[in-house]
Short mmCIF file of C-alpha atoms and ligand atoms in Angstrom, two decimals:
data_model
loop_
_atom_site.label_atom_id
_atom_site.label_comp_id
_atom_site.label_asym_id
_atom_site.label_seq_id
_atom_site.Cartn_x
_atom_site.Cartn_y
_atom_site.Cartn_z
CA UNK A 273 -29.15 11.82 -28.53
CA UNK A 274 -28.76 13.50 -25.34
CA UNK A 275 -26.71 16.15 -24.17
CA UNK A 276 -24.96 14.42 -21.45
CA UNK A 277 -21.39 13.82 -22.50
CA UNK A 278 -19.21 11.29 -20.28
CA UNK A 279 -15.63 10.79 -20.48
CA UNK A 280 -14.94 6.65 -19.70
CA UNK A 281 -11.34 6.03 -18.28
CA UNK A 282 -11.21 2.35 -17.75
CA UNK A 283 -7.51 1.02 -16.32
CA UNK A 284 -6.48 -1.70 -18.38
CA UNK A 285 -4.23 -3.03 -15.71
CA UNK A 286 -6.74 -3.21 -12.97
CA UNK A 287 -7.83 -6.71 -11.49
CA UNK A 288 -5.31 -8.17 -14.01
CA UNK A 289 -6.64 -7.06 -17.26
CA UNK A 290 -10.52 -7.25 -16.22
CA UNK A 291 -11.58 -4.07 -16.09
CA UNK A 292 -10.81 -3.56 -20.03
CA UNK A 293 -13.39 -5.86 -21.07
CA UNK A 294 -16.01 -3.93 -18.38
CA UNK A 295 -15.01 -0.70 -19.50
CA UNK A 296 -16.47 -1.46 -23.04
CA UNK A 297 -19.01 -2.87 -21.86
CA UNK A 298 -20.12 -0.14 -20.03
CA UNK A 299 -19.21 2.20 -22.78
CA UNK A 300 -21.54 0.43 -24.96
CA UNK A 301 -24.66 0.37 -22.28
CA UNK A 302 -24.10 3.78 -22.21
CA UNK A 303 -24.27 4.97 -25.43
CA UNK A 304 -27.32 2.35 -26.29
CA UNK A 305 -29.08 4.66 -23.72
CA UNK A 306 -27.88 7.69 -25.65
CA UNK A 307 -25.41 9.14 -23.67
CA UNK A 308 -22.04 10.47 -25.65
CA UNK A 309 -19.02 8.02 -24.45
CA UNK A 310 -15.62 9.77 -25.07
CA UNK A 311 -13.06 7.03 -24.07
CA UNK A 312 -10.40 8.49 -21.99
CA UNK A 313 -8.73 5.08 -21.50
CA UNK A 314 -4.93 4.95 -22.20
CA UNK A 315 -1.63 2.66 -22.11
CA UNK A 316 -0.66 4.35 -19.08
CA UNK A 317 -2.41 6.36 -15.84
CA UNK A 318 -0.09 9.44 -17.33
CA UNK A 319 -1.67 9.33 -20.24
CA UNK A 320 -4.85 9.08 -19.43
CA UNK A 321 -5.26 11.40 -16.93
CA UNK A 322 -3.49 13.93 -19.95
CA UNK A 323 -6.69 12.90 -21.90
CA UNK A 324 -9.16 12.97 -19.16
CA UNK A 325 -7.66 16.57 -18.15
CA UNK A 326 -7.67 17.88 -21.76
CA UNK A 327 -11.45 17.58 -22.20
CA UNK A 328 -12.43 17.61 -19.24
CA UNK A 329 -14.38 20.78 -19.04
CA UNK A 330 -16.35 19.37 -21.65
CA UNK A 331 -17.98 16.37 -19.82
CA UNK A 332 -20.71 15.85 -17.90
CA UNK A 333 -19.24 13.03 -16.11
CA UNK A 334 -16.14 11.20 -16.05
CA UNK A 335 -16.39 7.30 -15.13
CA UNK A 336 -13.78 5.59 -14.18
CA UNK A 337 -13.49 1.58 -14.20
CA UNK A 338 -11.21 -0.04 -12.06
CA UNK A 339 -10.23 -0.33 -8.57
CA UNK A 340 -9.20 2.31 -5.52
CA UNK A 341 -5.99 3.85 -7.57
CA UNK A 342 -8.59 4.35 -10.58
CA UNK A 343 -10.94 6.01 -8.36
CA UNK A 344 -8.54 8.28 -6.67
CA UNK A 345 -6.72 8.96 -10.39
CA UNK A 346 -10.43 10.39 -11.54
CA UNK A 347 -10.58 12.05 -8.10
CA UNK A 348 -7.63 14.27 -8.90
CA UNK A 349 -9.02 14.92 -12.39
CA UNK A 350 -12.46 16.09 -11.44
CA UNK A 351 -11.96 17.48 -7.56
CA UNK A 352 -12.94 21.55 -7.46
CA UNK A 353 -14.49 21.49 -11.29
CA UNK A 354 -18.46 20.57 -11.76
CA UNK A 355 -17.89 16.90 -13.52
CA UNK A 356 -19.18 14.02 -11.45
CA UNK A 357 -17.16 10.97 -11.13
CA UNK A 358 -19.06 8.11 -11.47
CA UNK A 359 -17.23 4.43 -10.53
CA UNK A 360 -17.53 1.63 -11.74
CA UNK A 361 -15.93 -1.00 -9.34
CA UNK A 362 -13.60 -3.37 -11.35
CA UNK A 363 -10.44 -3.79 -9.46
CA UNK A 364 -8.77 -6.51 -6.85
CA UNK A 365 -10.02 -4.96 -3.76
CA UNK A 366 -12.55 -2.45 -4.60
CA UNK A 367 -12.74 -0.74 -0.91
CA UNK A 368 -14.18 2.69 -2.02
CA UNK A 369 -16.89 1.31 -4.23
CA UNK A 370 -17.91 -1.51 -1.06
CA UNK A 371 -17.80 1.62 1.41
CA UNK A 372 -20.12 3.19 -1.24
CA UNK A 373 -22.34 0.49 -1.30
CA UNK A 374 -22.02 0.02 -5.25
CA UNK A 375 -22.91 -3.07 -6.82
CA UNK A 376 -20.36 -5.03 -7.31
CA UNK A 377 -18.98 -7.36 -10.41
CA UNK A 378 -22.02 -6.67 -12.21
CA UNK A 379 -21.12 -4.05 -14.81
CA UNK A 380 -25.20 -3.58 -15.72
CA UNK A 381 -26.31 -3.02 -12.62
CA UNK A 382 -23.19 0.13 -12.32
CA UNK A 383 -23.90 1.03 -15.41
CA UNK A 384 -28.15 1.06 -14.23
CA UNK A 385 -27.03 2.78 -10.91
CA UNK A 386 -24.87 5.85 -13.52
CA UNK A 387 -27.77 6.27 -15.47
CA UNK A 388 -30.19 6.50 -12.11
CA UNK A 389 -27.34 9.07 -10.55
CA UNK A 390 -27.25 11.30 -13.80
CA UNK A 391 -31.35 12.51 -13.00
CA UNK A 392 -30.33 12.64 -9.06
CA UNK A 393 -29.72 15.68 -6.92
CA UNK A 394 -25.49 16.24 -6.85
CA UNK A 395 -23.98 14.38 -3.64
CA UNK A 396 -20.35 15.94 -2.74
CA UNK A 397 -18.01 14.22 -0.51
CA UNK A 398 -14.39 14.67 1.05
CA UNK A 399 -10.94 14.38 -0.23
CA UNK A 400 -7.74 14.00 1.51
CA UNK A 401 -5.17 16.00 0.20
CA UNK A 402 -1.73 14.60 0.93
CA UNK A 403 1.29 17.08 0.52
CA UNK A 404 5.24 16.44 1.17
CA UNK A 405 6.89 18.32 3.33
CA UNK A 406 9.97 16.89 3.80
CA UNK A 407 13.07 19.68 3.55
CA UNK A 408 14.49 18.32 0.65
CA UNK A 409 11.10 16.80 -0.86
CA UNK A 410 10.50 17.50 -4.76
CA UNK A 411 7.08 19.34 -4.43
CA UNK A 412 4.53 16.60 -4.63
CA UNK A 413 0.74 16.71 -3.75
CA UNK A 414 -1.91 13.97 -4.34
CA UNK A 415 -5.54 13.22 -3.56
CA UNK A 416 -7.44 10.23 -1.84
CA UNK A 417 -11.28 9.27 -1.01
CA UNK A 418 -10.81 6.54 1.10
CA UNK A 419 -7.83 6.23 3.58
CA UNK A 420 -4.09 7.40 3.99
CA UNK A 421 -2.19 4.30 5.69
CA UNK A 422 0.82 5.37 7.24
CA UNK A 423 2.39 2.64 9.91
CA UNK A 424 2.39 -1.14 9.44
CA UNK A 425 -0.31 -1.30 6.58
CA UNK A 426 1.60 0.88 4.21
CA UNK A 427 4.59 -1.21 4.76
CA UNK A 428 2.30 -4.25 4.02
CA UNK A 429 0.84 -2.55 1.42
CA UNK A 430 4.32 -1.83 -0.65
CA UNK A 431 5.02 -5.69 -0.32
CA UNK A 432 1.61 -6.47 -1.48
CA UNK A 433 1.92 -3.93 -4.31
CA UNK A 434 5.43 -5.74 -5.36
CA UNK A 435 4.05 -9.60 -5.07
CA UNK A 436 3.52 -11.73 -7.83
CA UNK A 437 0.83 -13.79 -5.60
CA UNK A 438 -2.65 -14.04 -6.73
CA UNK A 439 -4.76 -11.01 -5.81
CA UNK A 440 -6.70 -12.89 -2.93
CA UNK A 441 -3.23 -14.70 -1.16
CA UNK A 442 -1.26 -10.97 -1.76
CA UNK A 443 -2.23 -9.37 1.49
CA UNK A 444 -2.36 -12.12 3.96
CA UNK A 445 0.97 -13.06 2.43
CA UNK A 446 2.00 -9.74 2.77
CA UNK A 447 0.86 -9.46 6.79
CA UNK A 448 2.40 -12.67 7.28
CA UNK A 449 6.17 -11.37 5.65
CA UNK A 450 5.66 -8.26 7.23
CA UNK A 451 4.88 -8.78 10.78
CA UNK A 452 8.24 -11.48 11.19
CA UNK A 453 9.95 -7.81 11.64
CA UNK A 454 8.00 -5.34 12.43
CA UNK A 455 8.19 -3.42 15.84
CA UNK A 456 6.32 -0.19 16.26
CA UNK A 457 7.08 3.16 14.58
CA UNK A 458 8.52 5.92 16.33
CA UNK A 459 5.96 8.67 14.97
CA UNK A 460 5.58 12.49 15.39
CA UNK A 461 2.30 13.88 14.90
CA UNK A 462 1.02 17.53 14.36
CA UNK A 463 -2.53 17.35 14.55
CA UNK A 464 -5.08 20.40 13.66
CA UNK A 465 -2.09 22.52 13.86
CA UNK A 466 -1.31 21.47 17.55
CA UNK A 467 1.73 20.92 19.63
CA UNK A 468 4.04 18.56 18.24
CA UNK A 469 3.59 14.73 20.45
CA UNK A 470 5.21 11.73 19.98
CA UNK A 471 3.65 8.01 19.56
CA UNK A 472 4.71 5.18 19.00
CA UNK A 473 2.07 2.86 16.52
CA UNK A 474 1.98 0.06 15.24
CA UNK A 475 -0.98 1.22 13.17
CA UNK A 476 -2.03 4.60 11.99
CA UNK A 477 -4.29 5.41 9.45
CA UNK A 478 -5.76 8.48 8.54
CA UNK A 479 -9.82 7.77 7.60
CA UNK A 480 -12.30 9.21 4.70
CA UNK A 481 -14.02 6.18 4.34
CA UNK A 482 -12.56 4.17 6.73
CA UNK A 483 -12.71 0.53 4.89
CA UNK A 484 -9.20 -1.06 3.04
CA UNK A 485 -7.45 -4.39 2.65
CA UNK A 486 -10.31 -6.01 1.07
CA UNK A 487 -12.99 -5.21 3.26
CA UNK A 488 -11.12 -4.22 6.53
CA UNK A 489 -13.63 -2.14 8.79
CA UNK A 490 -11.07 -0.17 10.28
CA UNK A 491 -13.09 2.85 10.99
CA UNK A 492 -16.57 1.26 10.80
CA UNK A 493 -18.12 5.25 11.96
CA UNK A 494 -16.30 6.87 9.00
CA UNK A 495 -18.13 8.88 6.88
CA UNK A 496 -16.93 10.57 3.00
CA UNK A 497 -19.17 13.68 3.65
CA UNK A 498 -19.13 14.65 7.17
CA UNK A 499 -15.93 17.43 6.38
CA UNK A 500 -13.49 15.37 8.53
CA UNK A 501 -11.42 12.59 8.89
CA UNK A 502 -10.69 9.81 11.55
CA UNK A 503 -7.43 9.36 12.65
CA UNK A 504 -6.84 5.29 14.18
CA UNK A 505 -3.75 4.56 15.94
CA UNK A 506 -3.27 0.78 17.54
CA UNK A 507 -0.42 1.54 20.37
CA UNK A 508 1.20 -0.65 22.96
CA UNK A 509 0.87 -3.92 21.04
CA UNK A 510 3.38 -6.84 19.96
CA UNK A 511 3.08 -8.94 17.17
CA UNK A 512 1.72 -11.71 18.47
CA UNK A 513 -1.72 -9.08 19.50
CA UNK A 514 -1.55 -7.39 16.30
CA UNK A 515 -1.98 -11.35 14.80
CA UNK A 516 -5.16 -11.83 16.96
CA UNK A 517 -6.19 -7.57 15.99
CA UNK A 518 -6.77 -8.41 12.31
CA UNK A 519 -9.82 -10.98 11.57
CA UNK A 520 -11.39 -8.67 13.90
CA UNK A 521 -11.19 -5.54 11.99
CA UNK A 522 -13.32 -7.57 8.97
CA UNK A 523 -16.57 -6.93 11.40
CA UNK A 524 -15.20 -3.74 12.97
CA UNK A 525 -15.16 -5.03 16.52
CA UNK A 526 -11.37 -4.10 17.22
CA UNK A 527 -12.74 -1.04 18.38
CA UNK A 528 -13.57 -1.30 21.81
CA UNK A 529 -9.89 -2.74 22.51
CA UNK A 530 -7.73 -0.59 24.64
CA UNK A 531 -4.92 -0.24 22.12
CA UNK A 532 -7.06 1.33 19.80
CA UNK A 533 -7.62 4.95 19.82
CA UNK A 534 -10.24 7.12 16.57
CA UNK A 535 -10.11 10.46 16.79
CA UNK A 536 -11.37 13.29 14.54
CA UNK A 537 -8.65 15.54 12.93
CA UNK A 538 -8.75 17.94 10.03
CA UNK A 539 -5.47 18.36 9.23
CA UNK A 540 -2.54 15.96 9.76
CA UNK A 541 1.47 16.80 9.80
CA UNK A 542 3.39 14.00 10.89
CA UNK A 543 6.96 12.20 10.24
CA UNK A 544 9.64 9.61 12.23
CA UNK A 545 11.63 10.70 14.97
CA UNK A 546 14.25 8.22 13.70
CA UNK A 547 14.21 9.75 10.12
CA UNK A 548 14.03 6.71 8.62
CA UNK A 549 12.36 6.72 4.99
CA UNK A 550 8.37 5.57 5.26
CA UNK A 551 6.21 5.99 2.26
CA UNK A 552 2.81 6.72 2.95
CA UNK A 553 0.28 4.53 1.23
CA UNK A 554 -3.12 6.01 -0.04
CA UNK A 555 -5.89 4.02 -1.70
CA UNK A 556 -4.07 1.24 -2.55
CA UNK A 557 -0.85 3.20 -3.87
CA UNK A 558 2.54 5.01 -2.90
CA UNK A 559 2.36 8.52 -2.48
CA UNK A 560 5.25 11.06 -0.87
CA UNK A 561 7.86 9.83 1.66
CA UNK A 562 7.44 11.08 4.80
CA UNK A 563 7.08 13.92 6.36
CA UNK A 564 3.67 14.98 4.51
CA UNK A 565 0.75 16.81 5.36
CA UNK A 566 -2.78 15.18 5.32
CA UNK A 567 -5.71 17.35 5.20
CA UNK A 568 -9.86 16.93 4.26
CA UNK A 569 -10.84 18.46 1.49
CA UNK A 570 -14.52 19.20 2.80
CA UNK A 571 -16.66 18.53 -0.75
CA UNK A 572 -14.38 18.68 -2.79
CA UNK A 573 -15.14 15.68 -5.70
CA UNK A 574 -18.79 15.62 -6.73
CA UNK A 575 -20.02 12.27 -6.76
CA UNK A 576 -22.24 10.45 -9.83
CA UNK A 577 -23.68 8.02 -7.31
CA UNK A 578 -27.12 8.09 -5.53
CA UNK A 579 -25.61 7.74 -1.75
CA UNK A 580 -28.75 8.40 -0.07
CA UNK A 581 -30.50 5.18 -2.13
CA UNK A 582 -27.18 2.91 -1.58
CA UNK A 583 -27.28 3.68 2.34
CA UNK A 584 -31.43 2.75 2.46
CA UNK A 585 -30.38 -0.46 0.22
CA UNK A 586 -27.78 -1.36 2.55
CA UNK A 587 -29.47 -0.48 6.14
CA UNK A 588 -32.30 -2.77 4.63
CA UNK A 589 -29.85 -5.57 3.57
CA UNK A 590 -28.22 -5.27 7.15
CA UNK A 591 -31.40 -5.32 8.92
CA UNK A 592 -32.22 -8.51 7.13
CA UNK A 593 -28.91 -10.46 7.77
N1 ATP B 1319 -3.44 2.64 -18.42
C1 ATP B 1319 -3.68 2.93 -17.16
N2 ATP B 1319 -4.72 3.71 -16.83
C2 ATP B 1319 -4.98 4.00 -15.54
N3 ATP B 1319 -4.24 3.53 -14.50
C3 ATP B 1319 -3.20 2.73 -14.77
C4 ATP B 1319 -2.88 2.40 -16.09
N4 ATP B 1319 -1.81 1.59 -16.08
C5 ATP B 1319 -1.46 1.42 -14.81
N5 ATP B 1319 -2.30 2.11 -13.99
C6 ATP B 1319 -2.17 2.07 -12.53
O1 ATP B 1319 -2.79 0.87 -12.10
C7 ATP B 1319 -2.69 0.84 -10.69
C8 ATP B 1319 -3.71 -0.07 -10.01
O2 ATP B 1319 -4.99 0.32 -10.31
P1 ATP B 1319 -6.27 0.00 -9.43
O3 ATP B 1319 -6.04 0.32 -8.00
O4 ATP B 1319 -7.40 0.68 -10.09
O5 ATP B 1319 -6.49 -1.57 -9.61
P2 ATP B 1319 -6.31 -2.75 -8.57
O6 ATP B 1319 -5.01 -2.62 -7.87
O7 ATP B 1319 -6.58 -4.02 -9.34
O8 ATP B 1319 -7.56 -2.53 -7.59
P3 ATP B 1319 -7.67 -2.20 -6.00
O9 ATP B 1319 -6.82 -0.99 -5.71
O10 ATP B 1319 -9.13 -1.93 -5.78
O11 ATP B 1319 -7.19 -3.43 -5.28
C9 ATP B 1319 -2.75 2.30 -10.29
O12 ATP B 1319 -1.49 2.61 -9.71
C10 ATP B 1319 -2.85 3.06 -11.63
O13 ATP B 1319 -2.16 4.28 -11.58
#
């Protein structure tokens, strides 16, 4: 028996009850290639992230199974220690684990691509740290990989996140409901510590990875480990535009459009000038009301994945498309 120990937290609500049955799975290829399992899972994310936290100076690696909330929950438990978190994608959308490159659906092949990561050379990337500041805000921090959404897609996001549509028709639906009222938010922005400006956006996203709603190449330049984050705004559109905007960010050519502006930023304070209450979305999931601070965490989660391979496997499979 080896001496690697991993802790498996699978999320037995992700993808509607799938990613229990994976997370066994897994569990089981694991140990038959004699690596410890310690099962982490739990009836809720509280509890398992109590578990996860508990022995988590013990593990090697801690693998989560499920989809973006999963990932950023094992995110939070691992960021600033030495444990690797290794993913297993098994959730609805999956955006972190496609911006990864990971295989997809095909619990042998993650479990191959753990076991190939555990004799690979440690690859750190960035987290976002996402802070409330609001005056009379309880004191609330969280973490992301991927992307904090904070103008029409978190709004779409909290009606996708309360539908009882099927995972696929959830956020189209959820566009389609949104957009019948949506006019542009009246933002404030402090960015890298700068003078305070004022914007008005329809969309505004703050990047890691730059990919969400299924696929959506919002940021197709993003990077996880470059030590900063994109920040997309979409300005000085109507409704009818932002309709024609989104089967366009699925191949990442909104880019070039005039309304859209990427720029690099650090560090992120921003709110409404109308105070009304926003929450911001982040992987998939409600985090603080506005105002918060957003900020890259420059290495901060150590990664169980072989990122160098993935991008070679992918730049091949795009060359031969
Ligand atoms: N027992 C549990 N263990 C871990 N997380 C849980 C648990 N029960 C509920 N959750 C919550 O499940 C929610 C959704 O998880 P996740 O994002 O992994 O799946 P998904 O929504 O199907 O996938 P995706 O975000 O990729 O579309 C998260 O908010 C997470 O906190």
């Amino acid at each position: 028996m080896s001496r690697l120990r991993v802790g498996l937290l699978s999320n037995p609500s992700a993808a509607q009850g799938a990613a229990h049955r994976v997370g066994r799975q897994v569990a089981h290829l694991l140990r038959l290639a004699g690596i410890s399992v310690v099962d982490l899972s739990g009836p809720s994310a509280h509890v398992a992230r109590a578990r996860a936290e508990e022995v988590r100076d013990s593990l090697t690696a801690l693998v989560v199974v499920g989809g973006d909330g999963t990932v950023s929950l094992g995110a939070e438990i691992v960021a600033d220690s030495p444990v690797r978190l290794g993913i297993v994608p098994a959730g609805s959308g999956n955006d972190f684990a496609r911006a990864l490159g990971l295989p997809i659906n095909d619990p042998e092949e993650s479990t191959r691509a753990l076991l190939h990561a555990l004799s690979r050379p440690v690859v750190t990337i960035d987290a976002i740290e996402i802070i409330a500041t609001g005056e009379h805000a309880l004191p609330h921090r969280s973490l992301a990989l991927g992307n904090v959404n904070l103008g029409f897609d978190a709004l779409v996001n909290a009606r996708a996140n309360s539908s009882r549509a099927g995972t696929t028709l959830r956020y189209p639906r959820a566009v389609m409901r949104e957009l019948r009222s949506f006019s542009p938010l009246p933002f404030w922005l402090e960015i890298d510590g700068g003078e305070r400006i004022e914007m008005d956006a329809t969309v505004l996203t703050l990047c890691s990875s730059g990919i969400y709603g299924g696929g959506m190449q919002m940021v197709p330049g993003a990077r996880i480990d470059d030590g900063m984050l994109e920040l997309l705004s979409v300005t000085g559109v109507g409704r009818t535009e932002l309709l024609r905007f989104f089967p366009r960010v699925f191949k990442g050519t909104h880019t070039d459009l005039d309304a859209v502006d990427i720029r690099p930023v650090r560090e992120l304070t921003l709110g409404l000038r109308d105070g009304r209450a926003l929450r911001a979305y982040a992987d998939g999931e409600a985090r603080s009301l506005l105002p918060i601070t957003a900020r890259v965490r420059p290495g901060a989660v150590r990664l169980l994945a072989d990122v160098a391979a993935l991008r070679a496997e992918r730049a091949v499979d795009g060359g031969a498309q």
